[in-house]
Coordinates of C-alpha atoms and ligand atoms in Angstrom, one line a residue:
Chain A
X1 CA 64.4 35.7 109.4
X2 CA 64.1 35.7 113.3
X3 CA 64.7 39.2 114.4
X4 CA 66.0 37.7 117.9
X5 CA 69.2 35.8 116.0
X6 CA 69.5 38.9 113.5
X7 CA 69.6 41.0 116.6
X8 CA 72.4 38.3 118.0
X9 CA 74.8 38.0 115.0
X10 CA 75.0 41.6 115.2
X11 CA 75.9 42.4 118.4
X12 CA 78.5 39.8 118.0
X13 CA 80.0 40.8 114.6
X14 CA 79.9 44.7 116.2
X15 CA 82.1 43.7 119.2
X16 CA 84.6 42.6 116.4
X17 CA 84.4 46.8 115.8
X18 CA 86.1 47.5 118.8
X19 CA 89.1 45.5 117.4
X20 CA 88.7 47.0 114.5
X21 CA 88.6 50.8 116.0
X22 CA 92.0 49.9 118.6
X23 CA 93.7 49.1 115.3
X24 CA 92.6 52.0 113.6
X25 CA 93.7 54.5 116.1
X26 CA 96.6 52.9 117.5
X27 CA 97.8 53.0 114.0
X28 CA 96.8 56.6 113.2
X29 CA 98.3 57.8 116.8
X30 CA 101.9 56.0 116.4
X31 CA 102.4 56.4 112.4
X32 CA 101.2 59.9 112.0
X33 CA 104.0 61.1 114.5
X34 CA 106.7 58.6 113.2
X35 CA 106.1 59.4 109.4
X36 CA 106.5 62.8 110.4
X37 CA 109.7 62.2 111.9
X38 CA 111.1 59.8 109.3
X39 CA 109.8 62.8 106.6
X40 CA 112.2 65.4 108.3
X41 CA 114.9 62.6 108.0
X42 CA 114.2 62.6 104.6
X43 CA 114.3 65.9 104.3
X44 CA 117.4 66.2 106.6
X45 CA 121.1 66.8 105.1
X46 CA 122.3 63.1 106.5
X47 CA 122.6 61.5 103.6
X48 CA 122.8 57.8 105.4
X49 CA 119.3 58.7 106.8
X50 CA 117.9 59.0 103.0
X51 CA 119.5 55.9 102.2
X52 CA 118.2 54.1 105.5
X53 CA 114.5 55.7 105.0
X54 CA 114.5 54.9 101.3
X55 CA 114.7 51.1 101.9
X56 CA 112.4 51.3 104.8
X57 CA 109.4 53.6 102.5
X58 CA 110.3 51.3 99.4
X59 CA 110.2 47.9 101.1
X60 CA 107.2 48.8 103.5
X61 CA 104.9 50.4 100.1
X62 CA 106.1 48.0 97.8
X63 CA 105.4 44.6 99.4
X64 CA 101.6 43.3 100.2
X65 CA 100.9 44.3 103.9
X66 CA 99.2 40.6 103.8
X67 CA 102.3 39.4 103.7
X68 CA 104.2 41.7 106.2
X69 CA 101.5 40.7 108.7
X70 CA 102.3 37.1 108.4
X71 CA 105.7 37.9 108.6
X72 CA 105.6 39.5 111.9
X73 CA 103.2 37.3 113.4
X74 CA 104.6 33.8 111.8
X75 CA 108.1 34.5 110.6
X76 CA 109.5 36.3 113.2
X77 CA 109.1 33.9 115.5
X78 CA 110.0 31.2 112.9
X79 CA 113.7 33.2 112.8
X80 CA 114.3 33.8 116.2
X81 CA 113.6 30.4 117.0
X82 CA 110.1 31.3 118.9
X83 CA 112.5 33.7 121.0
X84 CA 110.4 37.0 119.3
X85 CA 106.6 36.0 119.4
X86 CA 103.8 38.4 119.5
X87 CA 100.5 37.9 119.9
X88 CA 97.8 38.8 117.0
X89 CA 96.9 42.2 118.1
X90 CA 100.1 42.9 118.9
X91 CA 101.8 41.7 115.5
X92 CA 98.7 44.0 113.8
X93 CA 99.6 46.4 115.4
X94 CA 103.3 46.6 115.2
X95 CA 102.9 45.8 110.9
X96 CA 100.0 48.5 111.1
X97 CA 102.1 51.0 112.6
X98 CA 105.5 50.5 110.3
X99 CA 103.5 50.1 107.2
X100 CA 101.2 52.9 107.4
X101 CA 104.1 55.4 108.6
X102 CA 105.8 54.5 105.4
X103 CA 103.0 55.6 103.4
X104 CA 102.6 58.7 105.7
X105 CA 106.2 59.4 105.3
X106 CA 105.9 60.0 101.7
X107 CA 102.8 62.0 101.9
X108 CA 104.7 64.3 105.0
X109 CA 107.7 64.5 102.3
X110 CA 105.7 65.7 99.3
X111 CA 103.4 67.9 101.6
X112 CA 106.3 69.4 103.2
X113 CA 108.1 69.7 99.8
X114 CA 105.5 71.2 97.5
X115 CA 106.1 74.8 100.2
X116 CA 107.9 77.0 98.2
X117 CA 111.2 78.6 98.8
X118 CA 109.9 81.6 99.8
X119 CA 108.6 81.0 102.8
X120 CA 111.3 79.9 104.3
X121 CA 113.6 83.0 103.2
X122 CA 111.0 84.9 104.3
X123 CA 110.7 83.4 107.7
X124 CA 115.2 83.4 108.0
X125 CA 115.1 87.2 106.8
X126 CA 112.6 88.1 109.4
X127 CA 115.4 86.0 111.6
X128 CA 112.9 82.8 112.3
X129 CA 114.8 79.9 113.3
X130 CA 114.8 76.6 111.5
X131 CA 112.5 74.8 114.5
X132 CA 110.3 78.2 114.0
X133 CA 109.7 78.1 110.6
X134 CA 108.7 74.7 110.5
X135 CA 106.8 75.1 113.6
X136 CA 105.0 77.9 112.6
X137 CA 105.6 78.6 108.6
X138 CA 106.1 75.0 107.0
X139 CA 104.0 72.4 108.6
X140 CA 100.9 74.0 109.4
X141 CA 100.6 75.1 105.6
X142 CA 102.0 71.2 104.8
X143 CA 98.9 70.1 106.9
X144 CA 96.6 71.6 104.4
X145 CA 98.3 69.6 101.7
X146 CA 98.5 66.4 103.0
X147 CA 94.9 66.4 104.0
X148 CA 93.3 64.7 101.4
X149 CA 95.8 62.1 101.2
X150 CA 95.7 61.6 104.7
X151 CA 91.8 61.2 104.5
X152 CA 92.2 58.2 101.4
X153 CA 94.5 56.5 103.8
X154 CA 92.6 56.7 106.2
X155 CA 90.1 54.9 104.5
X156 CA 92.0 52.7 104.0
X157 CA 93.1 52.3 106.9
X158 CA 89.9 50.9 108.2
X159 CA 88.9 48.8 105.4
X160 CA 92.8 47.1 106.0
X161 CA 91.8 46.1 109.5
X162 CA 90.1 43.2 107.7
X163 CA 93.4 41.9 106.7
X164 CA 94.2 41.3 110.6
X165 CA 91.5 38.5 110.2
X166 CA 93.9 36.0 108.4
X167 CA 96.1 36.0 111.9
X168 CA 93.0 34.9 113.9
X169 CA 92.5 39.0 115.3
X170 CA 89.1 38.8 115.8
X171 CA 87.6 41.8 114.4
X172 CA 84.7 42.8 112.5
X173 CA 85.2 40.5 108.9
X174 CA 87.1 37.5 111.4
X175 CA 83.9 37.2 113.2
X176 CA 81.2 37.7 110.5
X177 CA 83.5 34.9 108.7
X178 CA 82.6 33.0 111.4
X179 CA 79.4 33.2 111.6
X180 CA 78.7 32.7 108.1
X181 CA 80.3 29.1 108.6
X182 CA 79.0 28.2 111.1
X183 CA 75.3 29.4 110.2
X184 CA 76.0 28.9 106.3
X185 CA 74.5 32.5 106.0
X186 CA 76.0 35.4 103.9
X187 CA 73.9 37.6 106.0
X188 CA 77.0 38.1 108.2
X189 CA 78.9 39.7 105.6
X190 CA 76.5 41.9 104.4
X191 CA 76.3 43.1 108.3
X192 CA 80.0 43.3 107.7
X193 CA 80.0 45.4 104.8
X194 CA 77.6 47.8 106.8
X195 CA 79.8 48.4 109.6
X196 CA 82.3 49.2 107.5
X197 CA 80.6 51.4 105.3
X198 CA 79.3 53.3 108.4
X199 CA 82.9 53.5 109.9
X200 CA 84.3 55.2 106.7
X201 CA 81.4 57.3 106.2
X202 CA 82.3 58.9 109.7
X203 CA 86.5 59.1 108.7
X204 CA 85.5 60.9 105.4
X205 CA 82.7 63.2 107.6
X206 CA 86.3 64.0 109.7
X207 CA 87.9 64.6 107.0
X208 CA 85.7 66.7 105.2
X209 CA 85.4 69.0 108.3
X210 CA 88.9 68.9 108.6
X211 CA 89.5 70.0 105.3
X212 CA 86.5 72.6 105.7
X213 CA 88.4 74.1 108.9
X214 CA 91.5 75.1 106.2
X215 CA 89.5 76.3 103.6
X216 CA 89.8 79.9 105.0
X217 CA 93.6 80.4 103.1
X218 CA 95.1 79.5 99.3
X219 CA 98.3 78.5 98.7
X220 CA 99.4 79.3 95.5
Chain B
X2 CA 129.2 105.5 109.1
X3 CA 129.3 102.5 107.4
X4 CA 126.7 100.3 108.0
X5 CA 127.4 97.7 105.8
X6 CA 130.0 96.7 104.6
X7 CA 131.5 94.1 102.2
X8 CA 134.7 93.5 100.6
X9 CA 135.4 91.3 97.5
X10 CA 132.9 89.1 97.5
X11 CA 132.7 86.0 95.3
X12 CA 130.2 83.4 95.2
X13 CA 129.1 80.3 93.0
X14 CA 126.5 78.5 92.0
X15 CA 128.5 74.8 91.4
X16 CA 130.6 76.0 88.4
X17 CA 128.5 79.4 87.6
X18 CA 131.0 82.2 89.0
X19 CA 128.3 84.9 90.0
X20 CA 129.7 87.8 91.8
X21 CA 133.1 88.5 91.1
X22 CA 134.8 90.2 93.8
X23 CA 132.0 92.8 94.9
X24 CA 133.1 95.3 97.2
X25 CA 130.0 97.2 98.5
X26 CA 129.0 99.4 101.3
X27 CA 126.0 102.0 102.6
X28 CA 126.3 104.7 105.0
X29 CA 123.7 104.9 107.8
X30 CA 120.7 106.4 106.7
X31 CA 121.8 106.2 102.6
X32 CA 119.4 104.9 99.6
X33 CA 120.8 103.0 97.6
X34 CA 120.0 101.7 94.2
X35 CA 121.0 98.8 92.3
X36 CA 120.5 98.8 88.9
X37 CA 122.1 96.1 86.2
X38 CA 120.8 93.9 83.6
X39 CA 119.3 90.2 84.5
X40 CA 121.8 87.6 85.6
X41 CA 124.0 90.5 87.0
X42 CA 124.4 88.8 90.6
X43 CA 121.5 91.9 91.9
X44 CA 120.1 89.7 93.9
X45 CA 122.8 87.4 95.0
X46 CA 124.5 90.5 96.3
X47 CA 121.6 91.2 98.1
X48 CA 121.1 87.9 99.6
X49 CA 125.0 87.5 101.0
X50 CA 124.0 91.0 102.6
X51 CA 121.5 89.0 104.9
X52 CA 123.1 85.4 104.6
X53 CA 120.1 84.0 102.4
X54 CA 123.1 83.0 100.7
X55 CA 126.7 82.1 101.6
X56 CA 129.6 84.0 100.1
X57 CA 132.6 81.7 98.8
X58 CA 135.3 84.6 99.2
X59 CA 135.2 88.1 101.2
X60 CA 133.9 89.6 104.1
X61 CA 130.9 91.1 105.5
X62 CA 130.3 93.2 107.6
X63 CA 126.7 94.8 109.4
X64 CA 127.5 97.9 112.2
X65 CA 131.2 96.9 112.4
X66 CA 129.9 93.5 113.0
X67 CA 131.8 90.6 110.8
X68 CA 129.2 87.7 109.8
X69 CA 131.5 86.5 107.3
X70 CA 135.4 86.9 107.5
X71 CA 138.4 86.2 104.8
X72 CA 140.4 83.9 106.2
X73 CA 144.1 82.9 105.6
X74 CA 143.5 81.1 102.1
X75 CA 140.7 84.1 100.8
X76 CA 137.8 82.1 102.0
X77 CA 134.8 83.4 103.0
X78 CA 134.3 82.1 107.1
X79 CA 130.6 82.5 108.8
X80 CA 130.2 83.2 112.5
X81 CA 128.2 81.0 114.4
X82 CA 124.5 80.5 113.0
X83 CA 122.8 82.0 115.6
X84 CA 124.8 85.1 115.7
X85 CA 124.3 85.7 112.0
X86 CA 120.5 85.5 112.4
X87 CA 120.9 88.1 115.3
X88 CA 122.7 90.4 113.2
X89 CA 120.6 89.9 110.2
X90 CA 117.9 90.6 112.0
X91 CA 118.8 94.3 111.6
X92 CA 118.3 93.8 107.8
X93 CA 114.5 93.5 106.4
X94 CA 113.9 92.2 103.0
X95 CA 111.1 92.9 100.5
X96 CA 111.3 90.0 97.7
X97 CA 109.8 90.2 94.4
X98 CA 107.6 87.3 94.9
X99 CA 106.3 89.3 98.6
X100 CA 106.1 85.7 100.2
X101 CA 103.7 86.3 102.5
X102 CA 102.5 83.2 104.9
X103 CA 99.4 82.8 103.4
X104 CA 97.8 80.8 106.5
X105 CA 98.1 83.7 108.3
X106 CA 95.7 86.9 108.2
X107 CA 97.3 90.5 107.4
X108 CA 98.1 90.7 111.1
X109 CA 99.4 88.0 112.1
X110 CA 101.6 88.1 109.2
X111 CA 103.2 91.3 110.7
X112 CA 103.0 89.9 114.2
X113 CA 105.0 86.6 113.5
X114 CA 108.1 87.7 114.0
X115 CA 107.8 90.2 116.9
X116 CA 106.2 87.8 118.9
X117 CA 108.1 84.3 118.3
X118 CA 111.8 85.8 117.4
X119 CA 112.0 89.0 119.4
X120 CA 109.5 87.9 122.5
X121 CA 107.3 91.0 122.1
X122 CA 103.9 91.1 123.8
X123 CA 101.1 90.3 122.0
X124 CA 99.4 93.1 122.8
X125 CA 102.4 95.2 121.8
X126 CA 102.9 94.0 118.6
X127 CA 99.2 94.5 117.7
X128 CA 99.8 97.6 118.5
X129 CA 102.9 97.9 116.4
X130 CA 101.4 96.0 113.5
X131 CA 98.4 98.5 113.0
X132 CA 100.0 101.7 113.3
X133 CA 102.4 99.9 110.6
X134 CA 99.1 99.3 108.0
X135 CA 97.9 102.7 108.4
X136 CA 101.7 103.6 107.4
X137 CA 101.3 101.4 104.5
X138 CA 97.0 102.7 103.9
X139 CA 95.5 99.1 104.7
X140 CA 94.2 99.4 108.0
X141 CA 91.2 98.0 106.5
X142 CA 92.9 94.7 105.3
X143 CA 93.8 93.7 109.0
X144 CA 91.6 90.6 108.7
X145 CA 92.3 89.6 105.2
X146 CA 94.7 86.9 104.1
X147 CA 97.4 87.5 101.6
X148 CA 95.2 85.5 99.2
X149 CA 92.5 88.1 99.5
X150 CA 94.4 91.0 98.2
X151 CA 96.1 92.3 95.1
X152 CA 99.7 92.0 94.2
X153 CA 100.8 95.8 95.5
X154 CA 98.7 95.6 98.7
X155 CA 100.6 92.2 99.5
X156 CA 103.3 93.7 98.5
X157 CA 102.5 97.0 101.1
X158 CA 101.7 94.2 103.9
X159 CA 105.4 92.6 102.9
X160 CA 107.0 96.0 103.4
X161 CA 105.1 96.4 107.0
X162 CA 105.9 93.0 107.9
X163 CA 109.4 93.4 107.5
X164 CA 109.4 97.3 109.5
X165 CA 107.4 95.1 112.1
X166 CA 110.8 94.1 113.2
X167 CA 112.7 97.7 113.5
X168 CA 115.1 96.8 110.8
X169 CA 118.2 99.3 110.2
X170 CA 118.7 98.5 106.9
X171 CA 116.1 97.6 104.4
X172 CA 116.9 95.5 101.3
X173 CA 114.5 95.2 98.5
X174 CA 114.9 93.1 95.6
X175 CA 112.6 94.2 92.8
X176 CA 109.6 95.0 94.8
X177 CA 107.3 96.1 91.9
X178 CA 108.4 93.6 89.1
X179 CA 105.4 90.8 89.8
X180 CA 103.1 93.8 89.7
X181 CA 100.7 95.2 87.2
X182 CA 101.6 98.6 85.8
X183 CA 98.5 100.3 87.8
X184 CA 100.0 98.7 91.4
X185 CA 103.6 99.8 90.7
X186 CA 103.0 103.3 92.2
X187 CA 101.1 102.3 95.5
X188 CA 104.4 100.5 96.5
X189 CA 107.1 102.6 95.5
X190 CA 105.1 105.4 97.3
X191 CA 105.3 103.8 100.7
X192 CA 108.7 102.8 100.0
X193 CA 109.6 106.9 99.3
X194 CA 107.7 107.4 102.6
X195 CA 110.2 105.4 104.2
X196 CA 112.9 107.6 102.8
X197 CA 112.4 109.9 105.3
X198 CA 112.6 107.6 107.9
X199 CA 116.3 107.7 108.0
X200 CA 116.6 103.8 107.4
X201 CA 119.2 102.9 105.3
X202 CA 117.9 101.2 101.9
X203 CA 119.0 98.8 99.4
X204 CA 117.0 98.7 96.3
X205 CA 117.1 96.7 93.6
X206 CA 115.2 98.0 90.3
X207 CA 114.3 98.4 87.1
X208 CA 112.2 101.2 87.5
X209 CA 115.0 104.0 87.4
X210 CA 112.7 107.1 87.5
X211 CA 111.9 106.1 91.0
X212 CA 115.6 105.3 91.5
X213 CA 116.7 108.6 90.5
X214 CA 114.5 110.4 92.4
X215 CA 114.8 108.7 95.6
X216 CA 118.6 107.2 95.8
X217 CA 121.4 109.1 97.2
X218 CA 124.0 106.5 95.3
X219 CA 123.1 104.5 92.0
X220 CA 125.1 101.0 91.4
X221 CA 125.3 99.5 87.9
X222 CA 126.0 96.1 88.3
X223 CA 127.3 93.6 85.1
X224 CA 128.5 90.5 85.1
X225 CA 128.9 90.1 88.2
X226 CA 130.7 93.0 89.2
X227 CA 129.6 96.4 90.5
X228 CA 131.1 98.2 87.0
X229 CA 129.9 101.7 88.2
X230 CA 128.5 103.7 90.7
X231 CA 128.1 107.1 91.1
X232 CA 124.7 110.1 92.3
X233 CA 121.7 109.8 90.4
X234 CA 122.6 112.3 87.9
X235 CA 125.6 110.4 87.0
X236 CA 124.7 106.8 86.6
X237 CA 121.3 107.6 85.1
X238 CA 121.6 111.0 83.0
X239 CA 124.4 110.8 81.7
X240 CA 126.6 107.9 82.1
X241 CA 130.3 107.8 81.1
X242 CA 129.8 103.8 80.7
X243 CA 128.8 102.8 76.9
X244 CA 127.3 99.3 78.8
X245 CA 125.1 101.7 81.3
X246 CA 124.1 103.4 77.9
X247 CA 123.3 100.6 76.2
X248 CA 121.5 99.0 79.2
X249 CA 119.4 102.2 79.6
X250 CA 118.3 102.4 76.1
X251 CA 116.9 98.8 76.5
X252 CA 115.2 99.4 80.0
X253 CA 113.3 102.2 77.3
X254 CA 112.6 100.3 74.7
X255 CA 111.1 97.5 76.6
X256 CA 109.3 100.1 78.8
Ligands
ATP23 N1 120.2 79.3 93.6 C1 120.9 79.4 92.4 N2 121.4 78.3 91.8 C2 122.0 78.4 90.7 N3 122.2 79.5 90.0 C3 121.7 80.6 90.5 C4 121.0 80.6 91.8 N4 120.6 81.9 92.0 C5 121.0 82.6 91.0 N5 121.7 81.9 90.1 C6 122.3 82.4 88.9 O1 123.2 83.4 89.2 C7 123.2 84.4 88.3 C8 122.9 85.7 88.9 O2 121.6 85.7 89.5 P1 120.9 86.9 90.2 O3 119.6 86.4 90.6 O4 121.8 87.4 91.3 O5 120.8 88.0 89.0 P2 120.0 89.3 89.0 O6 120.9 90.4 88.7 O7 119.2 89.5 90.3 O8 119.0 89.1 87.8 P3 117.4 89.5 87.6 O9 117.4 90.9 87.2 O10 117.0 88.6 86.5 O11 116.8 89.3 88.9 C9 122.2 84.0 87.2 O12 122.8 83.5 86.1 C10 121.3 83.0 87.9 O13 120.8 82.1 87.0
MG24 MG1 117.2 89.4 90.8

């Protein structure tokens, strides 16, 4: 094979990385903060925000994010009579963002939940707050926790970009797809695959530092 | 002077009636010990002292202070929340459990508090924190985290992170029972030290040598009410109560 057209696929299936990449941090950046929020609400004493969250986590983890990406992108504007219509990046990015703050959501909860009872009565007898004690007691030991899980999803994460394909974003798989058609070589893909190997090879190097960095304390 | 006080307190748990009409109170400066068999109400009594829990019925009182008052119809009514974590900052607590933040190093464990709650310097509360472990003998932990250490020197860090913030009133509930025999001694030594400190101390134990030799004032508690109480000698050497007899015996047998 021609190193010149190797060389040429490429480049052009790499530039579909930079898609890729602005969906994985956009996601990361918005969901991370909004599953931490809709955690607390789930932790909160309003019991109308439980019921509210619990449809949102249940219907966001327990239908195919396939097809909530053709719903935002095709139905919505389907509904509205064309009246909501976003683009494909910005309909990934929107399903992206509510879908992967559902999963983070849960991961928050349990993280947040498995901290025993005694830290808290210990932080309220030494006359800590409730915004102090999560500030400074709760979360940062809930961060430990929720590490891991973090890390698998954001594995994930990367390897669901692919999905944004299907509504004509052109990242990494959308335009080794394209290449493979139009050259009838499955080349393409295997460059693919090696991108995205190499991408979550670096997420799990993050995370394993991450991880590293909280290794210094046990919670028992 | 009566620095706590509380008058006929009742609480639940759902239908579980716990404490039955409590009435309770320590003099500046006084050691007292609370003694009773498990699923008295020791510890809930403790915990409505520093609003851990909420009281159903009664009042409470800290330095004339009312965090909970009886209103018209007997219930128990809580002054704003802020307020009662002000006042309760004057009482420190020692849990069985120690409950140390385990993210945080010996020092910073004792530096928490003083520095986010009461806006001390942190400079000043270094300070403060290690002339507090050489009070408790680990000096030499200052780096360590709680997961480093053994059950009584956690539990020697617990009782300097809880002088850390000048407390009046100490309360400790059972502060050698997750200990190994061999660690038992290291605590309740520091905790006699504090004896003569002139802060006024709540204890709840089992170990009732220690009780007797340090308490001014010995409760029996039973079923949710406080059924005696009385000096050292009385409650523990010779009680009049055939259930403090009977409760005694056991504490030796099992011991
Ligand atoms: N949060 C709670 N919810 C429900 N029941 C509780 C709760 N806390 C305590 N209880 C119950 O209240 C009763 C009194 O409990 P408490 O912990 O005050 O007893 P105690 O005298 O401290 O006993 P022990 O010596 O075992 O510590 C027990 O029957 C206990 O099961
Ligand atoms: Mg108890």
């Amino acid at each position: 094979m021609d190193i010149g057209y190797l060389w040429d696929i490429t480049a052009y299936i790499a530039l579909g990385a930079g898609v890729t990449l602005k969906v994985f941090f956009i996601t990361l950046a918005l969901s991370v903060p909004l599953g931490v929020l809709c955690a607390l609400g789930k932790l909160s004493r309003f019991k109308i925000l439980h019921g509210v969250l619990g449809v949102y986590t249940w219907l966001f983890r327990g239908t195919p994010l396939l097809l909530q990406l053709f719903f935002t992108y095709y139905g919505l504007g389907i509904i509205s009579g064309g009246r909501i219509a976003f683009g494909p990046e910005m309909a990934a990015y929107i399903t992206f963002v509510v879908n992967y703050a559902a999963y983070f959501t849960e991961i928050f909860r349990g993280g947040i939940q498995s901290i025993g009872r005694g830290q808290y009565e210990a932080a309220k007898a030494l006359g800590m707050n409730q915004w102090l004690t999560m500030k400074r007691i709760v979360l940062p030991q809930a961060i430990k926790i929720i590490l891991p899980p973090m890390g698998n999803e954001s594995i994930n994460l990367i390897k669901d970009t692919a999905l944004c394909s299907v509504i004509t974003v052109t990242e990494i798989l959308r335009n080794a797809n394209r290449v493979m058609s139009r050259d009838f070589n499955v080349g393409a893909l295997v460059i693919a695959a090696a991108i995205y190997l190499l991408l979550t090879f670096i997420v799990i190097q993050v995370f394993r530092r991450l991880e590293k960095r909280y290794a210094y304390y046990t919670i028992r | 002077m009566e620095i706590v006080k509380a008058t006929n307190l009742h609480k639940y748990f759902g239908k579980l009636h716990v404490l039955k009409g409590v009435d309770f109170h320590a003099d500046k400066g006084e050691i007292i010990s609370v003694i009773g068999p498990s699923g008295s109400g020791k510890s809930t009594l403790l915990r409505l002292l520093n609003h851990l829990e909420t009281a159903d019925r009664g009042s409470i009182r800290i330095d004339g202070q009312y965090i909970a008052k009886e209103n018209a119809e007997g219930r128990s009514e809580y002054i704003s929340g802020k307020e009662t974590l002000k006042i309760c900052r004057r009482l420190g607590m020692v849990f069985q459990s120690f409950n140390l933040f385990p993210h945080m190093s010996v020092t910073e464990n004792l530096m928490e508090a003083p520095v986010m709650v009461s806006g001390v310097s942190k400079a000043v509360a270094a300070e403060k924190a290690e002339s507090l472990l050489e009070k408790v003998g680990l000096t030499d932990k200052r780096d360590a985290y709680p997961g480093q250490l053994s059950g009584g020197q956690q539990q020697r860090v617990a009782i300097a992170r809880a002088l850390a913030m000048d407390p009046e009133i100490m309360l400790f509930d059972e502060p050698t029972s997750a200990l190994d025999p061999e660690l038992i001694g290291e605590v309740l030594n520091v905790i006699k030290n504090l004896a003569a400190e002139k802060i006024t101390m709540i204890i709840v134990t089992h170990e009732m040598n220690f009780a007797r030799e340090i308490s001014d004032r010995v409760l029996f508690m039973d079923g949710g009410v406080i059924v005696a109480g009385g000096t050292p000698d009385d409650i523990l050497v010779n009680p009049d109560h055939q259930r403090i007899r009977d409760f005694l015996r056991k504490i030796i047998r099992e011991a």
